Every structure is written in structure tokens, then in C-alpha cells.
Coordinates of C-alpha atoms in Angstrom, one line a residue:
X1 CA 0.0 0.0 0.0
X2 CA 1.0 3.5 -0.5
X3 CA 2.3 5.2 2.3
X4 CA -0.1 7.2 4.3
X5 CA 0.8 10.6 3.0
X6 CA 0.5 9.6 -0.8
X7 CA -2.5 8.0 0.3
X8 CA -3.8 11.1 1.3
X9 CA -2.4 13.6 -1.5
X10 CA -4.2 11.3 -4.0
X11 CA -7.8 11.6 -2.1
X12 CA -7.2 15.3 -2.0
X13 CA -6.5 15.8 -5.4
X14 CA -9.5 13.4 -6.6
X15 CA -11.5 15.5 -4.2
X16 CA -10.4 18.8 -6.1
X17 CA -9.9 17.1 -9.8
X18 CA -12.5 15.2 -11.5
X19 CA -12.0 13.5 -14.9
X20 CA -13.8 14.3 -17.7
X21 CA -16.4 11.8 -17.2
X22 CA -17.0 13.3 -13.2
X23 CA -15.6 10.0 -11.7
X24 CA -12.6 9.8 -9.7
X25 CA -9.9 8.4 -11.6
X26 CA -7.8 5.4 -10.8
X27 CA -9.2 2.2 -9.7
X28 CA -11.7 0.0 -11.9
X29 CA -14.9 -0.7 -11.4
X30 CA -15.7 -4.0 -9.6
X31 CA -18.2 -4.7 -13.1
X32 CA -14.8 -4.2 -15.0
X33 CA -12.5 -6.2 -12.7
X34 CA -15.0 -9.3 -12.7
X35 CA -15.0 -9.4 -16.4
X36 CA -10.6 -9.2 -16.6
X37 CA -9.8 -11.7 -13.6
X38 CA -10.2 -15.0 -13.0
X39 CA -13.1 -16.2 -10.4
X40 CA -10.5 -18.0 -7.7
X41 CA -8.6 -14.7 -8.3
X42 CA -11.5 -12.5 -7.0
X43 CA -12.9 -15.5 -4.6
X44 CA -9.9 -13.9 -1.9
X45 CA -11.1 -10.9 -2.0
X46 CA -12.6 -10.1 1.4
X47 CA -13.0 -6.0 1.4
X48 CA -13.8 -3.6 -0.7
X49 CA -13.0 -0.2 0.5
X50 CA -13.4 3.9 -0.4
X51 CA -12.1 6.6 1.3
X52 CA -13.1 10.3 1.3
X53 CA -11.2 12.7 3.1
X54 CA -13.7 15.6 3.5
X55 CA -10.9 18.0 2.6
X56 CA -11.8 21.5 3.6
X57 CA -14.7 20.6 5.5
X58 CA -13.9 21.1 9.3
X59 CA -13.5 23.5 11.8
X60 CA -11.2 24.4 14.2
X61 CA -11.5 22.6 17.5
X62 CA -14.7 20.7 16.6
X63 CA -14.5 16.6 17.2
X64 CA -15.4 16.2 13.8
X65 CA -12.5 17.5 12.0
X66 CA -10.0 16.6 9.1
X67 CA -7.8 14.1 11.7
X68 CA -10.6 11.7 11.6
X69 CA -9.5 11.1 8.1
X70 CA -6.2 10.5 8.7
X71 CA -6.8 8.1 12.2
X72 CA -9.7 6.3 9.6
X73 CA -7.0 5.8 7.1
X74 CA -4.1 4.8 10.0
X75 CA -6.7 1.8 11.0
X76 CA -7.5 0.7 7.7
X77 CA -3.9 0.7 6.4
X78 CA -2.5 -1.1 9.7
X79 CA -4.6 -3.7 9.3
X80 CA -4.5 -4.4 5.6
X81 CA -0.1 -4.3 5.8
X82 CA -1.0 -7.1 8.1
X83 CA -3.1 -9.0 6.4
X84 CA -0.4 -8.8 3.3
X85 CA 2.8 -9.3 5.4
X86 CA 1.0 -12.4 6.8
X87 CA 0.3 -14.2 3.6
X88 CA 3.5 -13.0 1.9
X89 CA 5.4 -15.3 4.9
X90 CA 3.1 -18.0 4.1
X91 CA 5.1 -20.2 1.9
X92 CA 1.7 -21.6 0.3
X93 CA 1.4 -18.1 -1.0
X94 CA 4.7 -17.4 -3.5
X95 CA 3.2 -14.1 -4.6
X96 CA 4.3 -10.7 -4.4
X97 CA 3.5 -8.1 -2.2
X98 CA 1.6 -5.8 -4.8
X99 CA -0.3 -9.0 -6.5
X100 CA -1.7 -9.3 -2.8
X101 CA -2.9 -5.8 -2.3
X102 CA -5.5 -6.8 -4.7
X103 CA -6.3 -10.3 -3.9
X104 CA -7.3 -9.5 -0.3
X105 CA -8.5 -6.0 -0.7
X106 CA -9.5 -3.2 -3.4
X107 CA -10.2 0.2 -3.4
X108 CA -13.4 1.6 -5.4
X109 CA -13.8 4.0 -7.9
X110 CA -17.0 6.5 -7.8
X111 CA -18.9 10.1 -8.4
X112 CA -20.1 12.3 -6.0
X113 CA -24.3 11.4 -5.5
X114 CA -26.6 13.0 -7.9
X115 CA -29.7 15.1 -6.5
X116 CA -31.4 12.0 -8.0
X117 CA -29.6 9.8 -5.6
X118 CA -29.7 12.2 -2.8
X119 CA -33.2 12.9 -2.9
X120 CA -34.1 9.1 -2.6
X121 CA -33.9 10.0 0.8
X122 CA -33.9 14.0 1.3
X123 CA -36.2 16.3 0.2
X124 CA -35.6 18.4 -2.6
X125 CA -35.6 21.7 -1.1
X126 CA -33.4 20.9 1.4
X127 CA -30.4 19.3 -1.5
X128 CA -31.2 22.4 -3.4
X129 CA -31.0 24.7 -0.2
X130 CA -27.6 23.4 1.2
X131 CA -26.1 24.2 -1.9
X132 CA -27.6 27.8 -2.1
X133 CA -25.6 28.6 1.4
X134 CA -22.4 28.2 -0.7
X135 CA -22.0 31.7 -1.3
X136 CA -22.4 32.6 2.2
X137 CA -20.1 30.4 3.5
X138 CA -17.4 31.3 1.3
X139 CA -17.8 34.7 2.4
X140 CA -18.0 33.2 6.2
X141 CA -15.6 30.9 5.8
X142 CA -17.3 28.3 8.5
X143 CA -20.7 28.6 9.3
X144 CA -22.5 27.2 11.7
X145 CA -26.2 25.8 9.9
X146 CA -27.7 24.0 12.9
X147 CA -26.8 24.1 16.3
X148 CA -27.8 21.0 18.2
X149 CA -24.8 19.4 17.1
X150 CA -23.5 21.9 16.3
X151 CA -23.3 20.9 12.6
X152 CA -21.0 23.3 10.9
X153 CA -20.6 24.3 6.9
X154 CA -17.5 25.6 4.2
X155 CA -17.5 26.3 1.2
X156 CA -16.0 22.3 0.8
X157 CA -19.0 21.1 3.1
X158 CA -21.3 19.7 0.0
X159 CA -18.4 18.7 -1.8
X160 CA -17.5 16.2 1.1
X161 CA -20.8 15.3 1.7
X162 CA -22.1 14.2 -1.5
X163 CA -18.5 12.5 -1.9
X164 CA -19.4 10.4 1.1
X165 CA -23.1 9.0 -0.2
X166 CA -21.4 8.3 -3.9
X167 CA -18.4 6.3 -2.5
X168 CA -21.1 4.5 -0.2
X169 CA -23.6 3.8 -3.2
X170 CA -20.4 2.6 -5.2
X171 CA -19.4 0.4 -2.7
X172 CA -22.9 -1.3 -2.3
X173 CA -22.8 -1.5 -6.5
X174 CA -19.2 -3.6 -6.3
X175 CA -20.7 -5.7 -3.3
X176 CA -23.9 -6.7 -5.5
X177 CA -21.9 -6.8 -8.5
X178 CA -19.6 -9.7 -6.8
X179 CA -22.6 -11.5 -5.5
X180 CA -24.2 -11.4 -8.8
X181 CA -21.1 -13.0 -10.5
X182 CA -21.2 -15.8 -8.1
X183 CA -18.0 -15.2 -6.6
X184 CA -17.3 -15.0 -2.8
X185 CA -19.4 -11.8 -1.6
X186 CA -16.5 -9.2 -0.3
X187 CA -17.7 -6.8 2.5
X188 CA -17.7 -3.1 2.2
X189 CA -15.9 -0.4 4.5
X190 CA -16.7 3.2 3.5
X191 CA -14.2 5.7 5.3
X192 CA -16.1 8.9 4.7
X193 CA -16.7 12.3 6.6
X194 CA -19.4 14.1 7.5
X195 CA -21.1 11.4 9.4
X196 CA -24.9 10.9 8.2
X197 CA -26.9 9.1 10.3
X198 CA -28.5 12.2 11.9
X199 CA -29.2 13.5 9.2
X200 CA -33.0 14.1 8.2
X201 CA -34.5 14.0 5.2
X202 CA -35.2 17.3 5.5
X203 CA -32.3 19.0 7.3
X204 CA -28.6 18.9 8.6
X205 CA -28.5 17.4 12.3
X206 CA -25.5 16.3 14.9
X207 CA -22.9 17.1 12.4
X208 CA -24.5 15.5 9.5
X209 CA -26.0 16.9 6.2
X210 CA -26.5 13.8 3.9
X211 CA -27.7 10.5 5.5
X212 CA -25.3 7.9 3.6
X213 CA -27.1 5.0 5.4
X214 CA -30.5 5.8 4.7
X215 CA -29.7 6.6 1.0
X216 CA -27.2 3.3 0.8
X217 CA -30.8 1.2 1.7
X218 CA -33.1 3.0 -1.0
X219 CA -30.7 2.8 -3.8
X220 CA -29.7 -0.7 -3.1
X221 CA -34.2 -1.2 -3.0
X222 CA -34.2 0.7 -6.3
X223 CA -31.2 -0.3 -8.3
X224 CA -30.4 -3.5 -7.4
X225 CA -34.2 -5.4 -6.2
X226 CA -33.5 -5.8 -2.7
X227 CA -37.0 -6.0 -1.2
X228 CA -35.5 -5.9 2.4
X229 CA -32.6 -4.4 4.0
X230 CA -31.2 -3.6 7.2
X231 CA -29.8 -1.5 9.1
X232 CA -27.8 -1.9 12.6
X233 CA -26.4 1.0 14.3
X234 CA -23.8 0.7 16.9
X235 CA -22.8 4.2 16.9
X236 CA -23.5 5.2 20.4
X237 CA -25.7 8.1 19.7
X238 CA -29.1 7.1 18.5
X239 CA -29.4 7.4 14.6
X240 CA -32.3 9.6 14.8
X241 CA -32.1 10.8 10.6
X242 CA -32.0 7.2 9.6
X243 CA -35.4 5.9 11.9
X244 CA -37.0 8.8 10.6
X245 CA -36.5 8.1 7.2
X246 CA -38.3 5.0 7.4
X247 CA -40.1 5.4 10.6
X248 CA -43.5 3.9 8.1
X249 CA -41.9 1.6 6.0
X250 CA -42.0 -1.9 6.6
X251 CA -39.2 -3.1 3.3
X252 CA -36.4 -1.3 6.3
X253 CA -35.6 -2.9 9.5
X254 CA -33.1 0.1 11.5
X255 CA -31.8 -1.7 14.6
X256 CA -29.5 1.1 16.9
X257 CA -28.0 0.2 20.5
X258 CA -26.9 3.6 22.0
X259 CA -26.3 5.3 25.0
X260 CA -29.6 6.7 26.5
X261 CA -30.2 10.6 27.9
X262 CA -27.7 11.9 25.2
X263 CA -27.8 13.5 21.8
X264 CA -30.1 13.5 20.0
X265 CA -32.1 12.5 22.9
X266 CA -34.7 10.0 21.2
X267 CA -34.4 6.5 20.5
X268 CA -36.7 5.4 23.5
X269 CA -37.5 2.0 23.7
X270 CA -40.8 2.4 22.8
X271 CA -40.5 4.0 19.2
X272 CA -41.2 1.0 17.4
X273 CA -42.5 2.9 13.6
X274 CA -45.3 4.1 12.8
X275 CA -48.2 2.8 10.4
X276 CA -46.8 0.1 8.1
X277 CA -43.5 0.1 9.7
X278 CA -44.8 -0.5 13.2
X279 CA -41.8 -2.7 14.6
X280 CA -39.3 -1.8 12.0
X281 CA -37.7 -0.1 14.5
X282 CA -35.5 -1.2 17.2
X283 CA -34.2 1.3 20.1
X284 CA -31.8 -0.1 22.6
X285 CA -30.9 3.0 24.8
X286 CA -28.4 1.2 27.4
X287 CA -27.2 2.8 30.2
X288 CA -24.0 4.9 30.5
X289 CA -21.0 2.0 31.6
X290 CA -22.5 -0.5 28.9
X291 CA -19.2 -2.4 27.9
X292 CA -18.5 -5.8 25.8
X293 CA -21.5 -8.1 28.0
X294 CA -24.6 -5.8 27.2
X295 CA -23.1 -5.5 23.6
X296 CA -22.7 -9.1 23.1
X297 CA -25.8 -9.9 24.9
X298 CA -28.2 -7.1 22.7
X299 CA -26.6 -8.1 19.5
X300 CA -27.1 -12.1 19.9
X301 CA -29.9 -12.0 22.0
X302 CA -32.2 -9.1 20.1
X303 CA -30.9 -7.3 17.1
X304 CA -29.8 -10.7 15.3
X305 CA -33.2 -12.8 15.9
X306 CA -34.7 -9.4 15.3
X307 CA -32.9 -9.4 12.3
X308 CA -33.0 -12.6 11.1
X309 CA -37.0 -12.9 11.5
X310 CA -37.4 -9.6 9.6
X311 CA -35.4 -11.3 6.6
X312 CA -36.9 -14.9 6.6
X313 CA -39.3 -14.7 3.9
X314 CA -37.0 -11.5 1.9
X315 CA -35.7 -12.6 -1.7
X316 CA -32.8 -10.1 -2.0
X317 CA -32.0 -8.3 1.0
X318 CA -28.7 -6.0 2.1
X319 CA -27.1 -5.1 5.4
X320 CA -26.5 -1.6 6.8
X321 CA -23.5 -1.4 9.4
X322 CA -23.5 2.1 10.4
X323 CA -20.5 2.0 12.1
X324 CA -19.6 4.3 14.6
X325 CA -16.6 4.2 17.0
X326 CA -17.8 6.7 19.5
X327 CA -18.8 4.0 22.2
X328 CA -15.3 3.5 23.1
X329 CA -14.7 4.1 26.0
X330 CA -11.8 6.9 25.4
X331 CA -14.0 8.9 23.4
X332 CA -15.2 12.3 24.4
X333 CA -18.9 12.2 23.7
X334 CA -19.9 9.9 25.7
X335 CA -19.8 7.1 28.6
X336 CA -20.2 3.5 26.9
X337 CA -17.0 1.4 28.3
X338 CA -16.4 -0.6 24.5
X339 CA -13.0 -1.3 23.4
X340 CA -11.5 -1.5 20.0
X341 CA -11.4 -5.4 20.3
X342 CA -15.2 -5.0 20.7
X343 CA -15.5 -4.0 17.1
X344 CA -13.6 -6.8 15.9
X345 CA -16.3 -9.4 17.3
X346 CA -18.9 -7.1 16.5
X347 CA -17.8 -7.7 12.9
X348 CA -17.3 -11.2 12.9
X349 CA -21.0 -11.3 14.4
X350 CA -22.4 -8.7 11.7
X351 CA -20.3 -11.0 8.7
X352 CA -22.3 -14.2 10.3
X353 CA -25.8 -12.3 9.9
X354 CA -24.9 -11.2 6.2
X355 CA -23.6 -14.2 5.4
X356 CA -26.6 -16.6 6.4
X357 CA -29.7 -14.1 5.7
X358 CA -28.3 -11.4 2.7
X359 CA -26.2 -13.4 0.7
X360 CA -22.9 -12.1 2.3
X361 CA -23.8 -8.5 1.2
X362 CA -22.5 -6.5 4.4
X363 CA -21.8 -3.0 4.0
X364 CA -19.7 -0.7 6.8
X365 CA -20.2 3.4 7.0
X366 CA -18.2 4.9 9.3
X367 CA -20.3 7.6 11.5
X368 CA -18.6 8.9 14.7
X369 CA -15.8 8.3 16.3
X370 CA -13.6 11.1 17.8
X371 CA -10.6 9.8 19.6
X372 CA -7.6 10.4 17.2
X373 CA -5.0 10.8 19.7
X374 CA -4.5 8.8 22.9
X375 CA -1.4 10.8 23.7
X376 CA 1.2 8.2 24.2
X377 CA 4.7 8.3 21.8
X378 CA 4.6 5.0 21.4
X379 CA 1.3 5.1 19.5
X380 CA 1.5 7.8 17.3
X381 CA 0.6 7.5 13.9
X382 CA -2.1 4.6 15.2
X383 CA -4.9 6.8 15.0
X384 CA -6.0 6.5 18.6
X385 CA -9.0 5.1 19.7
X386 CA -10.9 5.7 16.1
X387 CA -7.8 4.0 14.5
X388 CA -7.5 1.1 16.2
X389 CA -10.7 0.6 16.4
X390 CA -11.2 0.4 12.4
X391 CA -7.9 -1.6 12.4
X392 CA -10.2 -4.2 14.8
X393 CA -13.0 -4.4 12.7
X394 CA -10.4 -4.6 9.5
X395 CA -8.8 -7.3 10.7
X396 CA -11.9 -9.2 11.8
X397 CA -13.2 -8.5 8.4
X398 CA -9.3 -9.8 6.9
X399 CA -9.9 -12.8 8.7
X400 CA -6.9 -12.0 10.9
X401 CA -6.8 -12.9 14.7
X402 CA -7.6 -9.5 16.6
X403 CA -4.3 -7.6 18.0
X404 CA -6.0 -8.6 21.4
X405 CA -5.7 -12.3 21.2
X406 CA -2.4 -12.1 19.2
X407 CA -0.5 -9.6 22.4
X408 CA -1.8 -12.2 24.6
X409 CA -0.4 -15.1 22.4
X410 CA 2.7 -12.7 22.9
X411 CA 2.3 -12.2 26.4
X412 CA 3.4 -8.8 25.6
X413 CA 3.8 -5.8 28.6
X414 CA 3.4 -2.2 27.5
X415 CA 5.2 0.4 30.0
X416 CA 3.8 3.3 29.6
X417 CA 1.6 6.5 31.4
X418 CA -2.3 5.8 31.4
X419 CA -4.6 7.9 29.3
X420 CA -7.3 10.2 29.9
X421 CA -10.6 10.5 28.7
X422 CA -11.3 14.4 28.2
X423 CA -14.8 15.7 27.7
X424 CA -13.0 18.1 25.4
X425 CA -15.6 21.1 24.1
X426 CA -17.9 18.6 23.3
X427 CA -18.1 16.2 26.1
X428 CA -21.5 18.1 28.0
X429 CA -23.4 18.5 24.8
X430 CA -23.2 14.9 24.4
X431 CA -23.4 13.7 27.7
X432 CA -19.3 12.7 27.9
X433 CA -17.5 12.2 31.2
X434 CA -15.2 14.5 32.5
X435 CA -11.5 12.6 34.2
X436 CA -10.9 9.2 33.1
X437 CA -10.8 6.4 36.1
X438 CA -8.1 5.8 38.2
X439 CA -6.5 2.4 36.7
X440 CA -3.8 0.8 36.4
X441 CA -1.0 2.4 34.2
X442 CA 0.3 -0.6 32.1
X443 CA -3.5 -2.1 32.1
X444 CA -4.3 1.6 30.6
X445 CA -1.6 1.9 28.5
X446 CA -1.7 -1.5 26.6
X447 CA -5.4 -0.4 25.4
X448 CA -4.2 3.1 24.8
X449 CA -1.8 1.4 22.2
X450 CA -3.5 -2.1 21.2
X451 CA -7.3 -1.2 22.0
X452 CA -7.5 -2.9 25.7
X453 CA -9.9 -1.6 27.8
X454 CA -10.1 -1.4 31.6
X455 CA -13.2 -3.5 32.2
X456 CA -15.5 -2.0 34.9
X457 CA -18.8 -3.4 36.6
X458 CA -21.2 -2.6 33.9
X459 CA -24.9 -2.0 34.9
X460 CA -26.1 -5.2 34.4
X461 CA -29.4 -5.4 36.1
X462 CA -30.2 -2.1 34.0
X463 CA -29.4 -3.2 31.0
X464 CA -30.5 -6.4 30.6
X465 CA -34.3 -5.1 32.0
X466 CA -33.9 -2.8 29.3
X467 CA -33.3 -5.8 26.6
X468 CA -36.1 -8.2 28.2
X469 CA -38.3 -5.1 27.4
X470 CA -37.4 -4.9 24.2
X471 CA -37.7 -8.3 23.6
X472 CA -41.2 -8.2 25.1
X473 CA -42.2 -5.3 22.8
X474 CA -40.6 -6.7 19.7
X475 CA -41.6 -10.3 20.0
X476 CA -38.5 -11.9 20.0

């Protein structure tokens, strides 16, 4: 892989440049790449990527900045160096290093979303309104367009945001694309910013403008015949733009476990849908503390059967990770106690769901995630927590053993001074804590480098009434 820098000069300048055509130049097409390789070739491929920077779009000291980029791209890149260096040593294997880049992973091409795509899920006025504020904020410079989150705006805001829904809805094209040509389905991991999911259809929200997810599930409906899809959220802020997007529709299953009494402050338990998409939606608000038990425990004991049941009698059907990394337990805008290890069996779980009810078609869109620095030498360039995290789910995705089980293959020891989580400006808006807790240095700083949490109590009898509830409501 290209080093990180020249990673990140060529995403700027395909931000800036457009071909001819108005795609980003540089990689095939999945439709192309099928037709030019063999099928065992293309039966390794495991992930299909795109990337967006955002370039230009972020604001000084807001958590949702330009450095999410480059952490996103530090956890992607760690991971898939791995996964190459790993089958390079395997004798079995006598390839080369850059004949393996694209036999376990490939980057995709694609175009900014058209209005047409965009407005699949947003309303016209507001696609054409957004871009009307243009020439105010290049006279502002930043903006600010709606201030719960606050959600901010540059002259580069639509730019990045419209980059972010086409890589998603190019990704989703390459995944079907594989699955149509019989070949091992790969999953798809969309590194974009702004986020989406709070997006409404008819305005920005929670520093979103244009709801990637929610536009990911109608054009996958429309252009490709899936009569079902779903979508889980494990961001830890409830994905209040996505469950009102299909808050009456019963073809759209939207499954979110978040932190309750935070931003946006809905997702109760007992918003269910409306009308013809009365249980097609699934709140878990879980108490602050939640770690890897309740996790585990509302994945595999309600969102999967919820899942599953809602995709039994479904022909074609698609699956909707929006992925956030905000419930770690470093990150500043909230108080969920996950690890980056979490997201690697998270994964693993979500890959088992696609794999026996959607045909292996698995889709990943980053959302938050805003701890790019744990502050420890050793660790820099890992991307702090939203690095590893990625790196995590990347590897679990890789098929690679999680850098948790393989340190304690090791039996590696990590000297060094325990983190802190800071609320930073943030943290009260969202409900963050303020001082990390007191533990144990080397315990600390062996998740500050390697994604190893401190494992508190977690509010067990809280959480699980919460998820007997749900399963009460929801008939599972």
C-alpha cells in the first residue's frame, strides 16, 4: 500500500480534480475487474474499501475534524499491511506483495451522489438549499447551519458530503456486483466524513448533512431489487435521521444500541415505527457504563433474531453497518465502556448475519468516532481510539486474529503513562465524562496502544431489563 501521506495527496486531489467523465480516476470498477480476472482470483477478495477525506470541510477545535481522516485511514492501512505481510510469509502463497494488495483487498472507484440519488432519501428543497448557502459560506468561511450538534458548513462542506453517499452507493454497486457474478461476496468499508446518520431528510443534524445510510438502503431497494434491508447502528448516539426516514416503512428494519439521555435524545424503547413500519424499528438506549457483555448480549440475544426474523421470507435483502466508534470508552462524547477489540467481534457477528440471511452482502459506513489521539509516543501514527478501532473491525473482516488475542499469544507488557478520557468542548453537549478512572498504568496503556480496555462493573441489572423489554415489545 501506499504510504499514508501519498494515500492522502491522491484523495485530495480526486476531491479537487474530476476526470472528464465526473468520476474519480484510478481504480476500476468491480463490473470491470470481474470481467478481466479470474473467479478463484477474485474468490480472496474479502473487502472492498473507499475513502473520502472531506478535505476542507472542518473547523477548528470541533471533534469532527480533518484528523478523523487520517486516524480512519491509520486503522485501515494497519490492518491491511497485516493481512499482506501475513500471507507473503506463508510459503503456500509465493506471490508478491503488490499482486496481494488486490487479492485481499481493493479500493473503489466513484462520483459524487446525484440530487437523484440524494433525494431518494432528502427532500428536494433541502439538496437544493444546502447548496444555495455556498456563497455565504465562502464569504464566512465556516458557518454554523444547525446548532444541536453543532453541525457546521465551508464552502467544501457539500463537496464532502455528496462525496461520502457516492463512495457508499459505489461500494454497495461492487458488493452486489460480486454477488451477482457468483463469486465470494466481499464486504464493504466506507471511510467517509461528514457522518450521516443524523441527518433528516429534511435537514442537517448532529454534524450531518446527507444520511449515507439511509440513501445506501433505498438505492440498493431501487437499483439493485432488494425488497428488504437492514440497518444496525452501533454508533453510540441514537441514529435519529435514519429511523425517521423509514419510521412507516415496513421493506427497512433500523436496529440502533446507544447510550440513553444523550444527543439526539430520542431513541426510546418504545418508538417502534409508525403505520406500516410499526416494529421496524428497534431502540436499545443502554445505560452509560454499557461495555462488551450488554453488547454481546443485545446483539445475539435481540438485534440478530430481530434481524434474522425480519429477513426470513425476503428474496434479495442488504445489510446496513452504520458504524460508529464513539462508544469506546476513550471517546469524548460519551460514557459506553467498549474497546476497540469490541468491534472486531462485532464484525465477525455482523459478517455471520450477512452471510446466512443477505447473501454475504455487508456494508460498513463509518459515523462517529472522535478519539484520534491517545497521547502516548509510542502510539502515534495509530490513530488513537478511532484507529484502532477500524484496524479491529479490518482485521476481523481480513480474517486475521484481533491484535488482542495475538498480544496475549505474545504475552506482551506495555510500560507506559495511562490515558485520559477528556470531555473536550464537546463532552456536555453529548453527555461525555469529564476525568478518566483511576486504573492501572500498564492495564491503561496496553489499550491506549493495542485497544485494551479497563473492564469496569457494567450495569447489568439495567441493561438487561432494558433488553427483556425490548424483547417483550418486539416479540423476540
Amino acid at each position: 500500500l501506499l504510504p499514508l501521506w501519498l494515500m492522502m495527496q491522491a484523495m485530495v486531489s480526486a476531491q479537487k480534480k474530476l476526470n472528464s467523465t465526473g468520476r474519480r480516476s484510478g481504480r476500476w470498477r468491480t463490473s470491470e475487474r470481474c470481467r478481466c480476472r479470474a473467479a478463484q482470483e477474485l474468490d480472496s477478495l474479502k473487502l472492498l474499501y473507499a475513502a473520502s477525506s472531506g478535505d476542507g470541510h472542518t473547523m477548528p477545535g470541533h471533534p469532527e475534524c480533518f484528523a478523523r481522516s487520517n486516524a480512519a485511514l491509520n486503522g485501515l492501512n494497519t490492518a491491511l499491511e497485516e493481512a499482506n505481510q501475513a500471507t507473503v510469509n506463508d510459503a503456500s502463497t509465493p506471490r508478491d506483495l503488490e499482486q496481494l494488495k488486490n487479492a485481499l483487498a481493493n479500493g473503489v472507484d466513484y462520483d459524487e451522489a446525484t440530487d437523484e440519488l440524494l433525494q431518494l432519501v432528502h427532500v428536494p428543497a433541502y439538496v437544493e438549499g444546502l447548496r444555495e448557502l455556498l456563497p455565504r459560506a465562502r464569504e464566512a468561511g465556516c458557518m454554523t447551519i444547525e446548532t444541536g450538534g453543532p453541525t457546521y458548513f465551508t464552502p467544501y462542506s457539500v463537496m464532502a458530503a455528496v462525496s461520502a453517499v457516492g463512495a457508499a452507493c459505489a461500494v454497495a454497486d461492487e458488493i452486489v456486483a460480486f454477488n451477482n457474478a457468483a463469486v465470494s461476496t466481499p464486504a464493504g468499508l466506507v471511510l467517509t466524513r461528514p457522518p450521516g446518520h443524523h441527518a433528516v431528510p429534511g435537514g442537517p443534524k448532529g454534524f450531518c448533512l446527507y444520511n449515507g445510510a439511509a440513501v445506501v438502503a433505498r438505492h440498493v431497494q431501487q437499483k439493485h431489487n432488494c425488497d428488504k434491508v437492514v440497518v444496525i447502528d452501533f454508533d453510540v448516539h441514537y441514529g435519529n435521521g435514519t429511523a425517521d426516514a423509514f419510521r412507516d416503512d415496513s421493506s427497512v428494519l433500523y436496529a440502533s444500541m446507544h447510550q440513553e439521555r444523550i444527543f439526539p435524545f430520542e431513541g426510546n424503547i418504545d418508538e417502534v415505527g409508525q403505520g406500516e413500519g410499526e416494529g421496524c424499528n428497534l431502540a436499545l438506549p443502554l445505560p452509560a457504563g454499557t461495555g462488551r457483555t450488554l453488547a454481546f448480549e443485545s446483539w445475539d440475544t435481540v438485534i440478530a433474531p430481530k434481524a434474522r426474523e425480519f429477513l426470513r421470507d425476503a428474496k434479495k435483502c442488504f445489510v446496513v453497518i452504520s458504524a460508529g466508534f464513539d462508544a469506546h470508552f476513550l471517546d469524548p462524547t460519551a460514557q459506553f465502556m467498549w474497546d476497540a477489540s469490541d468491534y472486531y467481534h462485532l464484525a465477525r457477528r455482523a459478517r455471520e448475519l450477512a452471510g446466512e440471511c443477505a447473501g454475504g452482502r455487508l456494508l460498513y459506513i463509518m459515523e462517529g468516532g472522535y478519539h484520534v489521539d491517545n497521547g502516548n509516543e509510542a502510539s502515534r501514527g495509530v490513530g488513537g481510539a478511532l484507529g484502532v478501532s477500524i484496524a479491529e473491525l479490518t482485521r476481523s473482516t481480513l480474517g486475521l486474529a484481533s491484535l488482542e488475542e495475538t498480544l496475549a499469544a505474545r504475552g506482551n507488557q506495555v510500560e507506559a503513562s495511562a490515558p485520559e478520557k477528556k470531555a473536550g468542548l464537546f463532552g456536555n453537549m453529548f453527555g461525555g465524562g469529564g476525568g478518566g478512572a483511576k486504573v492501572d498504568p500498564v492495564e491503561a496503556s496496553r489499550f491506549a496502544l493495542y485497544g485494551r480496555a479497563p473492564r469496569p462493573d457494567e450495569p447489568m441489572e439495567l441493561g438487561m431489563d432494558i433488553l427483556h423489554r425490548a424483547r417483550q415489545i418486539h416479540g423476540i
